[in-house]
Amino acid sequence: MDKVVSLCRRRGFVFPSSEIYGGLGSTYDYGHYGVLLKNEIRSLWFRAMVQERDDMVALDSAVILNPSVWEASGHVAGFSDPLVDCRTCKLRFRADKLEDAHCGRRPSKRPGEDAQCDLTEARQFNLMFETRVGAMQDASSTAYLRPETAQGIFINFKNVAQLARRKPPFGIAQTGKSFRNEITPGNFLFRVREFEQMEMEYFVPPAEAERWYAYWIEQRFNWHLGLGLKRSRLRVREHSAEERSHYSTGTSDIEYLYPIGWQELEGVANRGDFDLTQHTEHSGTKLEWIEQGGERYTPHVIEPAVSIERIFVALLCDAYHEEVVGDRERTVLRLHPTVAPVKAAILPLIPRNDEMVQRAHALRDELRDRFFVEYDDSGQIGRRYRRQDEIGTPWAFTIDDQTLEDETVTVRERDSLAQERLPLSGVASWLEDALRQPWQPSDE
Ligand code: GAP
């Protein structure tokens, strides 16, 4: 993990936030390549969940909702973790995760293990961030930053199902920021207080819920494989009854083997009719499906939910490699070409040669119409290749002496380092085709 964090910082994927003011624990800002990688993850999710399906619609609901939403959903009463304080070291810990925590004075020991530890009784700590709406300072102005995007979907069920006549089974998908005042954020982006969720609520006739639950676990598992994550580092783990959230009648985590061990990457839950029933009771608006013949029912809901951050960390950990090529070390991100932030680099071999630079500029201008590409003319060619390897660019096109003679370029492949020559005029279609090819991690 440390190597990935250091690469992210060195190459401008992710920076600790507010650093010039001493930072703000576990809060991060995304730099150029981080933004590009996040955009790819989001757009691949949206493509699979919405663009390629007939049974899905998109939504973008507000971050701050009427506080009654969170009463109805159970978050005001129950979205909490047990917390203990240590009066000696002044640190806070999750009472249910003490075995993973370190004492503030003696980090080799767990909280409570040292004679000087003085832990309080556990108390429930609500993870929602409170804010105020408008100028009034009384209790009526209290509102919350959403801790999940899901509730914005449930409260729009009527708009989509009844007004747009979407018949179950159908889904509503949205991506957007969620906020949780986590007691113990950490492990880089794995657990942060502000993260971008990608959630979909799939509304089904009650009798079909089990079938769709199994269907979505399989779909989502295969989607992560398709991103290029190694199969050996992915697994599905079904929650025990005690572990499940208050709304769930069945939950399975798609777990990834992070450097900190097997952890939840994505959760797939069978939420039954909990949410629609709760919002019907609290709002007085019936959230149900009415068949043509007049038969009514409250649909059950299957929910796959994941954050971009958890995928981001998994992709980088999976792709990070250090190796020796010839007598030189290189760091390479073996990312699936479709998620790589930059799809190709365009490099004039001799930057002082005006003709090479002109050809390279022309190729860059042609390619960037369709792909995110990067032009680089600073430093020796070997260094430029390694800079691109480090950010995961799958191909580099080099304009050299031969280009000026016969209108061909060299294409260098990131993982195998193989090189071949292509006609300059065919580079765009070659790249288009290369991006469509199946791709597998090399050391599965
Ligand atoms: N609507 C259901 C829900 O929010 P969750 O398991 O609490 O369920 C869903 O969260 C997903 O959101 C998780 O599988 C994980 O990918 C992501 N997630 C949750 N808390 C997170 C955090 N503090 N930092 C980063 N990602 C988080």
Tab-separated table of C-alpha atoms and ligand atoms in Angstrom:
chain	number	residue	atom	x	y	z
A	1	MET	CA	0.000	0.000	0.000
A	2	ASP	CA	2.836	2.420	0.869
A	3	LYS	CA	4.303	2.034	-2.614
A	4	VAL	CA	0.950	2.733	-4.240
A	5	VAL	CA	0.419	5.801	-2.027
A	6	SER	CA	3.864	7.084	-2.888
A	7	LEU	CA	3.340	6.534	-6.639
A	8	CYS	CA	-0.016	8.317	-6.438
A	9	ARG	CA	1.594	11.299	-4.853
A	10	ARG	CA	4.725	11.359	-7.028
A	11	ARG	CA	2.773	11.157	-10.261
A	12	GLY	CA	-0.083	13.409	-9.231
A	13	PHE	CA	-2.906	10.884	-8.929
A	14	VAL	CA	-3.827	11.775	-5.338
A	15	PHE	CA	-2.631	14.370	-2.830
A	16	PRO	CA	-3.338	14.604	0.903
A	17	SER	CA	-5.910	17.394	1.141
A	18	SER	CA	-5.284	20.798	2.790
A	19	GLU	CA	-1.627	19.897	3.092
A	20	ILE	CA	-0.352	23.459	3.381
A	21	TYR	CA	-2.516	23.751	6.530
A	22	GLY	CA	-1.304	20.492	8.027
A	23	GLY	CA	-3.855	18.305	6.242
A	24	LEU	CA	-7.194	16.946	7.439
A	25	GLY	CA	-6.943	13.273	8.422
A	26	SER	CA	-7.828	10.818	5.641
A	27	THR	CA	-9.034	13.498	3.226
A	28	TYR	CA	-7.604	13.535	-0.269
A	29	ASP	CA	-7.585	15.636	-3.423
A	30	TYR	CA	-7.287	14.054	-6.850
A	31	GLY	CA	-4.713	15.323	-9.330
A	32	HIS	CA	-4.763	15.006	-13.110
A	33	TYR	CA	-4.254	11.238	-13.538
A	34	GLY	CA	-6.458	10.512	-10.528
A	35	VAL	CA	-9.289	12.471	-12.123
A	36	LEU	CA	-8.804	10.626	-15.420
A	37	LEU	CA	-8.826	7.234	-13.679
A	38	LYS	CA	-11.939	8.103	-11.687
A	39	ASN	CA	-13.669	9.294	-14.862
A	40	GLU	CA	-12.898	5.962	-16.543
A	41	ILE	CA	-14.209	3.936	-13.584
A	42	ARG	CA	-17.409	6.009	-13.437
A	43	SER	CA	-18.046	5.875	-17.152
A	44	LEU	CA	-17.434	2.092	-17.360
A	45	TRP	CA	-19.896	1.581	-14.501
A	46	PHE	CA	-22.457	3.851	-16.162
A	47	ARG	CA	-21.970	2.099	-19.459
A	48	ALA	CA	-22.539	-1.375	-17.978
A	49	MET	CA	-25.386	-0.346	-15.678
A	50	VAL	CA	-27.317	2.109	-17.858
A	51	GLN	CA	-26.115	2.539	-21.433
A	52	GLU	CA	-26.049	-1.151	-22.338
A	53	ARG	CA	-29.421	-2.004	-20.733
A	54	ASP	CA	-33.098	-1.438	-21.483
A	55	ASP	CA	-34.228	-1.856	-17.878
A	56	MET	CA	-32.300	1.001	-16.277
A	57	VAL	CA	-32.663	4.759	-15.899
A	58	ALA	CA	-30.253	7.334	-14.489
A	59	LEU	CA	-30.797	9.738	-11.604
A	60	ASP	CA	-28.878	12.549	-9.936
A	61	SER	CA	-30.538	13.304	-6.596
A	62	ALA	CA	-29.632	16.035	-4.071
A	63	VAL	CA	-26.945	15.565	-1.417
A	64	ILE	CA	-29.003	17.313	1.296
A	65	LEU	CA	-32.503	15.838	1.580
A	66	ASN	CA	-35.435	16.539	3.866
A	67	PRO	CA	-34.225	15.171	7.263
A	68	SER	CA	-37.380	13.036	7.482
A	69	VAL	CA	-35.830	10.835	4.784
A	70	TRP	CA	-33.150	9.767	7.277
A	71	GLU	CA	-35.704	9.202	10.034
A	72	ALA	CA	-37.642	6.903	7.725
A	73	SER	CA	-34.588	5.055	6.439
A	74	GLY	CA	-33.450	4.258	9.993
A	75	HIS	CA	-30.213	6.239	9.701
A	76	VAL	CA	-31.020	8.750	12.484
A	77	ALA	CA	-31.725	5.953	14.934
A	78	GLY	CA	-29.337	3.300	13.758
A	79	PHE	CA	-26.535	4.445	11.442
A	80	SER	CA	-23.894	4.310	14.126
A	81	ASP	CA	-20.772	2.474	15.207
A	82	PRO	CA	-19.822	1.712	18.821
A	83	LEU	CA	-17.095	4.095	19.976
A	84	VAL	CA	-14.640	4.045	22.875
A	85	ASP	CA	-12.291	6.852	23.948
A	86	CYS	CA	-8.982	6.341	25.677
A	87	ARG	CA	-8.608	8.927	28.468
A	88	THR	CA	-4.824	8.434	28.447
A	89	CYS	CA	-3.838	8.746	24.778
A	90	LYS	CA	-7.003	10.684	23.763
A	91	LEU	CA	-7.535	8.466	20.714
A	92	ARG	CA	-10.917	7.068	19.634
A	93	PHE	CA	-11.513	3.521	18.494
A	94	ARG	CA	-14.340	1.441	17.103
A	95	ALA	CA	-15.304	-0.822	19.982
A	96	ASP	CA	-16.054	-3.675	17.573
A	97	LYS	CA	-12.663	-3.379	15.813
A	98	LEU	CA	-10.257	-3.138	18.754
A	99	GLU	CA	-8.344	-6.155	17.492
A	100	ASP	CA	-7.365	-4.168	14.354
A	101	ALA	CA	-6.379	-0.981	16.296
A	102	HIS	CA	-3.158	0.153	17.948
A	103	CYS	CA	-2.727	1.702	21.383
A	104	GLY	CA	-1.731	5.402	21.105
A	105	ARG	CA	1.222	5.048	23.504
A	106	ARG	CA	2.348	1.498	22.726
A	107	PRO	CA	1.466	0.837	19.066
A	108	SER	CA	2.590	-2.804	19.369
A	109	LYS	CA	-0.357	-3.375	21.751
A	110	ARG	CA	-4.099	-3.216	21.214
A	111	PRO	CA	-6.144	-0.494	22.950
A	112	GLY	CA	-6.828	-1.661	26.513
A	113	GLU	CA	-3.830	-4.041	26.653
A	114	ASP	CA	-1.401	-1.657	28.328
A	115	ALA	CA	-1.716	-0.940	32.070
A	116	GLN	CA	-1.998	2.790	31.329
A	117	CYS	CA	-4.897	2.412	28.858
A	118	ASP	CA	-8.077	3.904	30.285
A	119	LEU	CA	-10.967	3.135	27.927
A	120	THR	CA	-14.469	4.569	28.362
A	121	GLU	CA	-17.591	2.424	28.073
A	122	ALA	CA	-18.682	1.923	24.456
A	123	ARG	CA	-21.338	4.354	23.213
A	124	GLN	CA	-23.090	4.626	19.871
A	125	PHE	CA	-21.731	7.315	17.551
A	126	ASN	CA	-23.919	8.356	14.601
A	127	LEU	CA	-21.860	8.554	11.410
A	128	MET	CA	-23.991	11.163	9.645
A	129	PHE	CA	-22.535	14.647	9.174
A	130	GLU	CA	-24.941	17.271	10.452
A	131	THR	CA	-25.369	20.614	8.776
A	132	ARG	CA	-27.841	23.495	8.865
A	133	VAL	CA	-30.124	24.694	6.114
A	134	GLY	CA	-30.966	28.408	5.958
A	135	ALA	CA	-30.260	31.137	8.479
A	136	MET	CA	-32.191	29.717	11.464
A	137	GLN	CA	-30.129	28.077	14.223
A	138	ASP	CA	-32.879	25.965	15.804
A	139	ALA	CA	-33.484	22.224	15.597
A	140	SER	CA	-35.786	22.644	12.599
A	141	SER	CA	-32.827	23.692	10.449
A	142	THR	CA	-30.797	20.519	11.136
A	143	ALA	CA	-30.109	18.458	8.035
A	144	TYR	CA	-27.581	15.810	7.009
A	145	LEU	CA	-25.076	15.259	4.238
A	146	ARG	CA	-26.234	11.975	2.693
A	147	PRO	CA	-24.404	8.888	4.006
A	148	GLU	CA	-25.546	6.867	0.953
A	149	THR	CA	-27.007	7.817	-2.416
A	150	ALA	CA	-29.622	5.039	-2.188
A	151	GLN	CA	-32.273	7.028	-0.316
A	152	GLY	CA	-32.335	9.652	-3.092
A	153	ILE	CA	-33.362	6.803	-5.388
A	154	PHE	CA	-36.131	5.431	-3.157
A	155	ILE	CA	-37.799	8.827	-2.732
A	156	ASN	CA	-37.885	9.152	-6.529
A	157	PHE	CA	-39.508	5.746	-7.053
A	158	LYS	CA	-42.888	7.298	-7.796
A	159	ASN	CA	-41.440	9.757	-10.317
A	160	VAL	CA	-39.805	6.977	-12.282
A	161	ALA	CA	-42.203	4.049	-11.849
A	162	GLN	CA	-45.564	5.725	-11.837
A	163	LEU	CA	-45.023	8.826	-13.972
A	164	ALA	CA	-42.606	7.314	-16.484
A	165	ARG	CA	-44.472	3.933	-16.341
A	166	ARG	CA	-41.382	1.838	-15.744
A	167	LYS	CA	-42.599	-1.664	-14.917
A	168	PRO	CA	-40.648	-3.900	-12.464
A	169	PRO	CA	-38.116	-5.328	-12.929
A	170	PHE	CA	-36.310	-2.052	-13.564
A	171	GLY	CA	-33.434	-0.192	-11.958
A	172	ILE	CA	-32.469	3.357	-11.066
A	173	ALA	CA	-28.752	4.092	-11.061
A	174	GLN	CA	-26.805	7.029	-9.751
A	175	THR	CA	-23.293	8.087	-8.892
A	176	GLY	CA	-22.417	10.833	-6.438
A	177	LYS	CA	-20.672	11.875	-3.257
A	178	SER	CA	-21.612	10.373	0.095
A	179	PHE	CA	-20.328	11.455	3.488
A	180	ARG	CA	-19.703	9.477	6.678
A	181	ASN	CA	-18.017	10.676	9.828
A	182	GLU	CA	-16.026	7.439	10.094
A	183	ILE	CA	-14.451	6.869	13.524
A	184	THR	CA	-11.398	5.175	12.090
A	185	PRO	CA	-10.862	6.214	8.481
A	186	GLY	CA	-7.621	5.043	6.908
A	187	ASN	CA	-5.722	2.729	4.616
A	188	PHE	CA	-5.399	5.483	2.034
A	189	LEU	CA	-8.675	5.840	0.076
A	190	PHE	CA	-10.129	2.578	1.377
A	191	ARG	CA	-12.087	4.196	4.221
A	192	VAL	CA	-12.576	7.930	3.848
A	193	ARG	CA	-15.167	10.392	5.089
A	194	GLU	CA	-16.090	11.725	1.647
A	195	PHE	CA	-16.367	9.232	-1.197
A	196	GLU	CA	-18.180	8.735	-4.480
A	197	GLN	CA	-20.722	5.946	-4.474
A	198	MET	CA	-22.098	4.177	-7.522
A	199	GLU	CA	-25.389	2.615	-6.492
A	200	MET	CA	-28.269	1.004	-8.279
A	201	GLU	CA	-31.647	0.010	-6.838
A	202	TYR	CA	-33.329	-2.748	-8.837
A	203	PHE	CA	-37.090	-2.970	-8.199
A	204	VAL	CA	-38.575	-6.435	-8.717
A	205	PRO	CA	-41.794	-8.379	-8.067
A	206	PRO	CA	-41.353	-9.913	-4.556
A	207	ALA	CA	-41.408	-13.505	-5.830
A	208	GLU	CA	-38.423	-12.768	-8.108
A	209	ALA	CA	-36.170	-11.165	-5.462
A	210	GLU	CA	-33.943	-14.198	-4.791
A	211	ARG	CA	-33.332	-14.777	-8.488
A	212	TRP	CA	-32.335	-11.154	-9.116
A	213	TYR	CA	-30.143	-11.104	-5.987
A	214	ALA	CA	-28.113	-14.018	-7.397
A	215	TYR	CA	-28.121	-12.398	-10.856
A	216	TRP	CA	-26.658	-9.093	-9.606
A	217	ILE	CA	-23.942	-10.780	-7.528
A	218	GLU	CA	-22.787	-12.565	-10.662
A	219	GLN	CA	-23.070	-9.480	-12.899
A	220	ARG	CA	-21.095	-7.296	-10.537
A	221	PHE	CA	-18.406	-9.949	-9.919
A	222	ASN	CA	-17.894	-10.288	-13.666
A	223	TRP	CA	-17.779	-6.510	-14.089
A	224	HIS	CA	-14.846	-6.298	-11.674
A	225	LEU	CA	-13.100	-9.109	-13.560
A	226	GLY	CA	-13.689	-7.157	-16.752
A	227	LEU	CA	-11.855	-4.172	-15.252
A	228	GLY	CA	-8.790	-6.421	-15.249
A	229	LEU	CA	-8.698	-7.292	-11.533
A	230	LYS	CA	-7.081	-10.675	-10.900
A	231	ARG	CA	-9.580	-13.473	-10.363
A	232	SER	CA	-7.396	-14.907	-7.578
A	233	ARG	CA	-7.869	-11.664	-5.613
A	234	LEU	CA	-11.662	-11.527	-5.911
A	235	ARG	CA	-14.240	-13.548	-4.013
A	236	VAL	CA	-17.880	-13.390	-2.906
A	237	ARG	CA	-18.638	-13.636	0.821
A	238	GLU	CA	-22.191	-13.980	2.099
A	239	HIS	CA	-22.971	-12.102	5.340
A	240	SER	CA	-24.173	-14.024	8.379
A	241	ALA	CA	-27.570	-12.964	9.780
A	242	GLU	CA	-25.909	-11.029	12.666
A	243	GLU	CA	-23.698	-9.094	10.263
A	244	ARG	CA	-26.468	-7.861	7.978
A	245	SER	CA	-27.713	-4.237	8.007
A	246	HIS	CA	-31.131	-3.519	9.515
A	247	TYR	CA	-32.750	-3.335	6.064
A	248	SER	CA	-31.234	-6.450	4.551
A	249	THR	CA	-32.625	-9.952	4.129
A	250	GLY	CA	-29.458	-11.079	2.362
A	251	THR	CA	-26.108	-9.415	1.656
A	252	SER	CA	-23.037	-10.606	-0.186
A	253	ASP	CA	-19.792	-8.710	-0.367
A	254	ILE	CA	-17.591	-8.872	-3.400
A	255	GLU	CA	-14.250	-8.823	-1.616
A	256	TYR	CA	-10.817	-7.948	-2.921
A	257	LEU	CA	-7.526	-9.080	-1.433
A	258	TYR	CA	-6.160	-5.612	-0.580
A	259	PRO	CA	-2.689	-5.355	1.029
A	260	ILE	CA	-4.633	-5.108	4.342
A	261	GLY	CA	-6.346	-8.470	3.678
A	262	TRP	CA	-9.713	-9.513	2.222
A	263	GLN	CA	-12.057	-6.518	2.446
A	264	GLU	CA	-15.364	-5.366	1.004
A	265	LEU	CA	-15.030	-3.926	-2.467
A	266	GLU	CA	-18.747	-3.883	-3.318
A	267	GLY	CA	-21.869	-4.929	-1.422
A	268	VAL	CA	-24.918	-6.538	-3.039
A	269	ALA	CA	-27.974	-6.477	-0.757
A	270	ASN	CA	-31.479	-7.807	-0.944
A	271	ARG	CA	-33.283	-4.924	0.793
A	272	GLY	CA	-36.727	-6.519	0.489
A	273	ASP	CA	-39.524	-3.916	0.694
A	274	PHE	CA	-37.973	-2.183	3.717
A	275	ASP	CA	-37.228	1.193	2.154
A	276	LEU	CA	-40.359	1.681	0.040
A	277	THR	CA	-42.527	0.621	2.999
A	278	GLN	CA	-40.739	2.968	5.401
A	279	HIS	CA	-41.031	5.938	3.036
A	280	THR	CA	-44.687	5.125	2.384
A	281	GLU	CA	-45.387	5.156	6.139
A	282	HIS	CA	-43.386	8.297	6.915
A	283	SER	CA	-44.336	10.412	3.893
A	284	GLY	CA	-47.921	9.258	3.431
A	285	THR	CA	-47.186	8.749	-0.280
A	286	LYS	CA	-47.830	5.213	-1.517
A	287	LEU	CA	-44.727	3.834	-3.173
A	288	GLU	CA	-46.040	0.768	-4.955
A	289	TRP	CA	-46.520	-0.689	-8.391
A	290	ILE	CA	-50.059	-0.925	-9.816
A	291	GLU	CA	-50.581	-3.511	-12.555
A	292	GLN	CA	-52.875	-2.812	-15.517
A	293	GLY	CA	-55.540	-4.991	-13.900
A	294	GLY	CA	-55.348	-2.983	-10.661
A	295	GLU	CA	-53.304	-5.479	-8.627
A	296	ARG	CA	-50.886	-3.589	-6.319
A	297	TYR	CA	-47.643	-4.574	-4.677
A	298	THR	CA	-44.561	-3.019	-3.078
A	299	PRO	CA	-41.562	-4.100	-5.131
A	300	HIS	CA	-38.544	-5.673	-3.462
A	301	VAL	CA	-35.163	-4.142	-4.073
A	302	ILE	CA	-31.754	-5.560	-4.980
A	303	GLU	CA	-28.907	-3.107	-4.493
A	304	PRO	CA	-25.333	-3.329	-5.774
A	305	ALA	CA	-23.330	-0.502	-4.131
A	306	VAL	CA	-19.655	0.365	-4.507
A	307	SER	CA	-17.412	3.402	-4.218
A	308	ILE	CA	-15.001	4.653	-6.851
A	309	GLU	CA	-12.390	4.882	-4.085
A	310	ARG	CA	-12.466	1.151	-3.283
A	311	ILE	CA	-12.135	0.302	-7.001
A	312	PHE	CA	-9.371	2.896	-7.432
A	313	VAL	CA	-7.265	1.311	-4.657
A	314	ALA	CA	-7.942	-2.237	-5.894
A	315	LEU	CA	-6.950	-1.338	-9.468
A	316	LEU	CA	-3.715	0.339	-8.417
A	317	CYS	CA	-2.719	-2.455	-6.003
A	318	ASP	CA	-3.500	-5.053	-8.672
A	319	ALA	CA	-1.610	-3.233	-11.411
A	320	TYR	CA	1.487	-2.110	-9.490
A	321	HIS	CA	4.673	-3.945	-10.523
A	322	GLU	CA	8.352	-3.317	-10.050
A	323	GLU	CA	10.692	-5.160	-12.387
A	324	VAL	CA	14.161	-5.084	-13.873
A	325	VAL	CA	14.386	-4.716	-17.646
A	326	GLY	CA	17.919	-5.115	-18.987
A	327	ASP	CA	19.899	-3.502	-16.206
A	328	ARG	CA	17.249	-0.930	-15.373
A	329	GLU	CA	14.447	-0.994	-12.810
A	330	ARG	CA	11.023	0.115	-13.852
A	331	THR	CA	7.747	0.636	-12.067
A	332	VAL	CA	4.796	-0.200	-14.237
A	333	LEU	CA	1.056	-0.001	-13.724
A	334	ARG	CA	-0.365	-2.914	-15.703
A	335	LEU	CA	-3.832	-1.425	-15.927
A	336	HIS	CA	-6.459	-2.685	-18.317
A	337	PRO	CA	-6.143	-0.343	-21.344
A	338	THR	CA	-9.790	0.746	-21.040
A	339	VAL	CA	-9.265	2.041	-17.498
A	340	ALA	CA	-5.769	3.495	-18.048
A	341	PRO	CA	-5.870	7.278	-17.525
A	342	VAL	CA	-3.901	7.937	-20.740
A	343	LYS	CA	-4.455	5.607	-23.684
A	344	ALA	CA	-1.321	6.435	-25.663
A	345	ALA	CA	1.783	8.608	-25.580
A	346	ILE	CA	3.106	10.388	-28.662
A	347	LEU	CA	6.844	10.895	-28.557
A	348	PRO	CA	9.133	12.584	-31.101
A	349	LEU	CA	12.436	10.669	-30.814
A	350	ILE	CA	14.547	13.798	-31.252
A	351	PRO	CA	12.705	16.814	-29.815
A	352	ARG	CA	15.074	19.233	-31.565
A	353	ASN	CA	14.049	17.889	-34.956
A	354	ASP	CA	11.275	20.207	-36.158
A	355	GLU	CA	9.946	17.759	-38.692
A	356	MET	CA	9.556	15.005	-36.081
A	357	VAL	CA	7.871	17.423	-33.692
A	358	GLN	CA	5.461	18.550	-36.425
A	359	ARG	CA	4.491	14.959	-37.261
A	360	ALA	CA	4.082	14.159	-33.579
A	361	HIS	CA	1.852	17.208	-33.039
A	362	ALA	CA	-0.271	16.225	-36.028
A	363	LEU	CA	-0.674	12.669	-34.692
A	364	ARG	CA	-1.557	13.990	-31.218
A	365	ASP	CA	-4.183	16.334	-32.694
A	366	GLU	CA	-5.713	13.509	-34.707
A	367	LEU	CA	-5.822	11.057	-31.782
A	368	ARG	CA	-7.074	13.399	-29.072
A	369	ASP	CA	-10.278	13.885	-30.932
A	370	ARG	CA	-11.213	10.344	-29.776
A	371	PHE	CA	-8.804	9.287	-27.012
A	372	PHE	CA	-7.039	10.773	-24.016
A	373	VAL	CA	-3.440	10.910	-25.245
A	374	GLU	CA	-0.307	12.669	-24.016
A	375	TYR	CA	2.472	14.327	-25.993
A	376	ASP	CA	5.888	14.250	-24.334
A	377	ASP	CA	9.133	15.679	-25.700
A	378	SER	CA	11.133	16.204	-22.523
A	379	GLY	CA	14.203	14.086	-21.775
A	380	GLN	CA	15.663	10.893	-23.199
A	381	ILE	CA	13.279	8.473	-24.881
A	382	GLY	CA	13.951	5.739	-22.273
A	383	ARG	CA	12.926	8.092	-19.468
A	384	ARG	CA	9.818	9.125	-21.324
A	385	TYR	CA	8.810	5.481	-21.771
A	386	ARG	CA	9.299	4.851	-18.066
A	387	ARG	CA	7.239	7.886	-17.108
A	388	GLN	CA	4.394	6.472	-19.189
A	389	ASP	CA	4.855	2.955	-17.723
A	390	GLU	CA	4.459	4.420	-14.261
A	391	ILE	CA	1.058	5.913	-15.038
A	392	GLY	CA	-0.088	2.807	-16.928
A	393	THR	CA	-0.162	4.147	-20.504
A	394	PRO	CA	-0.595	0.984	-22.615
A	395	TRP	CA	1.035	2.189	-25.859
A	396	ALA	CA	3.601	4.734	-26.989
A	397	PHE	CA	3.919	5.891	-30.606
A	398	THR	CA	7.373	7.161	-31.479
A	399	ILE	CA	8.114	9.379	-34.442
A	400	ASP	CA	11.686	8.760	-35.603
A	401	ASP	CA	13.999	9.075	-38.636
A	402	GLN	CA	12.226	6.276	-40.425
A	403	THR	CA	8.887	8.105	-40.067
A	404	LEU	CA	10.287	10.925	-42.166
A	405	GLU	CA	11.321	8.437	-44.849
A	406	ASP	CA	8.402	6.026	-45.053
A	407	GLU	CA	5.501	7.483	-42.987
A	408	THR	CA	5.569	4.708	-40.365
A	409	VAL	CA	5.823	4.941	-36.562
A	410	THR	CA	6.997	2.589	-33.825
A	411	VAL	CA	4.396	1.381	-31.385
A	412	ARG	CA	5.761	0.118	-28.063
A	413	GLU	CA	3.589	-2.051	-25.836
A	414	ARG	CA	3.791	-1.333	-22.098
A	415	ASP	CA	3.744	-4.886	-20.669
A	416	SER	CA	5.656	-6.987	-23.204
A	417	LEU	CA	7.847	-4.077	-24.366
A	418	ALA	CA	7.344	-5.453	-27.897
A	419	GLN	CA	7.747	-2.926	-30.688
A	420	GLU	CA	6.339	-2.957	-34.210
A	421	ARG	CA	5.969	-0.484	-37.044
A	422	LEU	CA	2.673	0.859	-38.281
A	423	PRO	CA	1.690	3.247	-41.054
A	424	LEU	CA	1.198	6.705	-39.551
A	425	SER	CA	-2.146	7.030	-41.297
A	426	GLY	CA	-3.406	3.816	-39.637
A	427	VAL	CA	-2.556	4.678	-36.004
A	428	ALA	CA	-6.037	5.921	-35.009
A	429	SER	CA	-7.834	2.813	-36.261
A	430	TRP	CA	-5.084	0.561	-34.838
A	431	LEU	CA	-5.604	2.160	-31.405
A	432	GLU	CA	-9.382	1.909	-31.682
A	433	ASP	CA	-9.037	-1.776	-32.478
A	434	ALA	CA	-6.430	-2.413	-29.753
A	435	LEU	CA	-8.756	-0.915	-27.127
A	436	ARG	CA	-11.490	-3.360	-28.160
A	437	GLN	CA	-9.316	-6.453	-27.748
A	438	PRO	CA	-9.874	-8.710	-24.714
A	439	TRP	CA	-7.277	-8.109	-22.018
A	440	GLN	CA	-6.127	-10.305	-19.142
A	441	PRO	CA	-3.751	-9.502	-16.286
A	442	SER	CA	-0.423	-11.133	-17.224
A	443	ASP	CA	0.225	-12.873	-13.862
A	444	GLU	CA	-3.244	-14.145	-12.989
B	1	GAP	N1	-26.579	1.846	0.164
B	1	GAP	C1	-25.894	0.770	0.801
B	1	GAP	C2	-24.605	1.173	1.361
B	1	GAP	O1	-24.264	2.350	1.394
B	1	GAP	P1	-22.403	0.223	2.418
B	1	GAP	O2	-21.896	-1.190	2.473
B	1	GAP	O3	-22.375	1.019	3.658
B	1	GAP	O4	-23.873	0.121	1.803
B	1	GAP	C3	-21.595	0.544	-0.037
B	1	GAP	O5	-21.588	0.992	1.297
B	1	GAP	C4	-20.211	0.666	-0.652
B	1	GAP	O6	-19.708	2.000	-0.482
B	1	GAP	C5	-19.148	-0.227	0.011
B	1	GAP	O7	-19.172	-1.528	-0.541
B	1	GAP	C6	-17.870	0.496	-0.373
B	1	GAP	O8	-17.525	0.198	-1.727
B	1	GAP	C7	-18.302	1.953	-0.313
B	1	GAP	N2	-17.955	2.613	0.973
B	1	GAP	C8	-18.657	2.590	2.112
B	1	GAP	N3	-18.069	3.317	3.074
B	1	GAP	C9	-16.949	3.825	2.512
B	1	GAP	C10	-15.896	4.677	2.979
B	1	GAP	N4	-15.908	5.186	4.210
B	1	GAP	N5	-14.881	4.993	2.136
B	1	GAP	C11	-14.876	4.506	0.863
B	1	GAP	N6	-15.838	3.725	0.365
B	1	GAP	C12	-16.864	3.375	1.167
